[in-house]
Amino acid sequence: SQKIEQNSEALNIQEGKTATLTCNYTNYSPAYLQWYRQDPGRGPVFLLLIRENEKEKRKERLKVTFDTTLKQSLFHITASQPADSATYLCAPTNFGNEKLTFGTGTRLTIIP
Amino acid sequence: KAGVTQTPRYLIKTRGQQVTLSCSPISGHRSVSWYQQTPGQGLQFLFEYFSETQRNKGNFPGRFSGRQFSNSRSEMNVSTLELGDSALYLCASRTGEPGELFFGEGSRLTVL
């Protein structure tokens, strides 16, 4: 069955450092993979989408990599700030099946 | 442009009752998806509607149903409520093409 694993439920990072979150998937052949941010009690907010033929994508302090051989995506936040504290969710999506399923998320806390 | 609107935001029901939740997507978006979020299970996909037709369905019992109207507004219904149905129910819309989902703030259902 399809499975999405995100590293550790919680991750604590010192302010100013780079936070790296991992998303591993099995039994997917994703055409693309998305990352979302969710704050407590709110709906998720889209951050980045990376396609299968893209190795890396950047947006301001965010960087996403996508390795279809390893079946893994890495999500980096550089120069992290306390405002980056949130839960981050990944969602790989197979081509032709737009049902979007999410990993359980990683709760990131940036410590001042 | 107005975002995704969900009503009601909070509601309390008792076991055995039924509930209807409403979602108004972003104007022009034809796809509406519903998710259930609980602390233990994360974001679980319920179903997706596109142009009034159910396009995808998750693994939920038949007590969970939905529909979409010609103006793309959607409702979901849960009948014979159980304690385990207590959750945050999130609606998300998109144009219909693969890509970014726009989430509402959710409807928090408590079943007593």
PDB file of C-alpha atoms in Angstrom, chain A residues 20-78:
ATOM      1  CA  THR A  20      15.895  20.060   7.009  1.00  0.00           C
ATOM      2  CA  LEU A  21      12.725  17.994   6.825  1.00  0.00           C
ATOM      3  CA  THR A  22      12.463  14.633   5.075  1.00  0.00           C
ATOM      4  CA  CYS A  23       9.623  13.055   3.154  1.00  0.00           C
ATOM      5  CA  ASN A  24       9.939   9.426   2.054  1.00  0.00           C
ATOM      6  CA  TYR A  25       7.283   7.641   0.048  1.00  0.00           C
ATOM      7  CA  THR A  26       6.611   4.078  -1.069  1.00  0.00           C
ATOM      8  CA  ASN A  27       4.374   2.701  -3.809  1.00  0.00           C
ATOM      9  CA  TYR A  28       4.101   6.095  -5.448  1.00  0.00           C
ATOM     10  CA  SER A  29       5.372   7.181  -8.815  1.00  0.00           C
ATOM     11  CA  PRO A  30       4.674  10.846  -8.279  1.00  0.00           C
ATOM     12  CA  ALA A  31       4.386  13.250 -11.142  1.00  0.00           C
ATOM     13  CA  TYR A  32       4.977  15.978  -8.593  1.00  0.00           C
ATOM     14  CA  LEU A  33       5.293  16.560  -4.871  1.00  0.00           C
ATOM     15  CA  GLN A  34       3.971  19.442  -2.804  1.00  0.00           C
ATOM     16  CA  TRP A  35       4.890  20.914   0.561  1.00  0.00           C
ATOM     17  CA  TYR A  36       2.439  22.705   2.836  1.00  0.00           C
ATOM     18  CA  ARG A  37       2.678  24.547   6.113  1.00  0.00           C
ATOM     19  CA  GLN A  38       0.007  24.249   8.793  1.00  0.00           C
ATOM     20  CA  ASP A  39      -0.364  26.385  11.893  1.00  0.00           C
ATOM     21  CA  PRO A  40      -2.428  25.105  14.862  1.00  0.00           C
ATOM     22  CA  GLY A  41      -6.157  25.244  14.220  1.00  0.00           C
ATOM     23  CA  ARG A  42      -5.713  26.533  10.660  1.00  0.00           C
ATOM     24  CA  GLY A  43      -5.905  24.955   7.237  1.00  0.00           C
ATOM     25  CA  PRO A  44      -2.659  24.019   5.448  1.00  0.00           C
ATOM     26  CA  VAL A  45      -1.063  26.629   3.212  1.00  0.00           C
ATOM     27  CA  PHE A  46       0.745  25.715  -0.005  1.00  0.00           C
ATOM     28  CA  LEU A  47       4.485  26.420  -0.097  1.00  0.00           C
ATOM     29  CA  LEU A  48       6.135  24.709  -3.055  1.00  0.00           C
ATOM     30  CA  LEU A  49       5.490  22.189  -5.818  1.00  0.00           C
ATOM     31  CA  ILE A  50       8.296  20.252  -7.498  1.00  0.00           C
ATOM     32  CA  ARG A  51       7.818  18.107 -10.592  1.00  0.00           C
ATOM     33  CA  GLU A  52       9.396  14.723 -11.252  1.00  0.00           C
ATOM     34  CA  ASN A  53      11.803  16.156 -13.810  1.00  0.00           C
ATOM     35  CA  GLU A  54      13.017  18.861 -11.428  1.00  0.00           C
ATOM     36  CA  LYS A  55      15.827  18.146  -9.004  1.00  0.00           C
ATOM     37  CA  GLU A  56      15.544  21.299  -6.949  1.00  0.00           C
ATOM     38  CA  LYS A  57      13.264  24.275  -6.458  1.00  0.00           C
ATOM     39  CA  ARG A  58      13.779  27.443  -4.435  1.00  0.00           C
ATOM     40  CA  LYS A  59      11.550  30.164  -3.062  1.00  0.00           C
ATOM     41  CA  GLU A  60      13.130  32.804  -0.864  1.00  0.00           C
ATOM     42  CA  ARG A  61      14.562  30.918   2.166  1.00  0.00           C
ATOM     43  CA  LEU A  62      12.928  27.636   1.134  1.00  0.00           C
ATOM     44  CA  LYS A  63      14.505  24.896  -0.957  1.00  0.00           C
ATOM     45  CA  VAL A  64      13.010  21.577  -1.985  1.00  0.00           C
ATOM     46  CA  THR A  65      14.808  18.642  -3.585  1.00  0.00           C
ATOM     47  CA  PHE A  66      13.201  15.631  -5.216  1.00  0.00           C
ATOM     48  CA  ASP A  67      14.997  12.332  -5.755  1.00  0.00           C
ATOM     49  CA  THR A  68      12.725   9.863  -7.555  1.00  0.00           C
ATOM     50  CA  THR A  69      15.378   7.132  -7.315  1.00  0.00           C
ATOM     51  CA  LEU A  70      15.582   7.393  -3.534  1.00  0.00           C
ATOM     52  CA  LYS A  71      11.835   8.133  -3.391  1.00  0.00           C
ATOM     53  CA  GLN A  72      12.565  11.090  -1.190  1.00  0.00           C
ATOM     54  CA  SER A  73      12.062  14.829  -0.957  1.00  0.00           C
ATOM     55  CA  LEU A  74      14.002  17.145   1.323  1.00  0.00           C
ATOM     56  CA  PHE A  75      12.646  20.493   2.473  1.00  0.00           C
ATOM     57  CA  HIS A  76      15.114  23.085   3.732  1.00  0.00           C
ATOM     58  CA  ILE A  77      14.490  26.373   5.527  1.00  0.00           C
ATOM     59  CA  THR A  78      17.640  28.459   5.703  1.00  0.00           C
TER      60      THR A  78
END
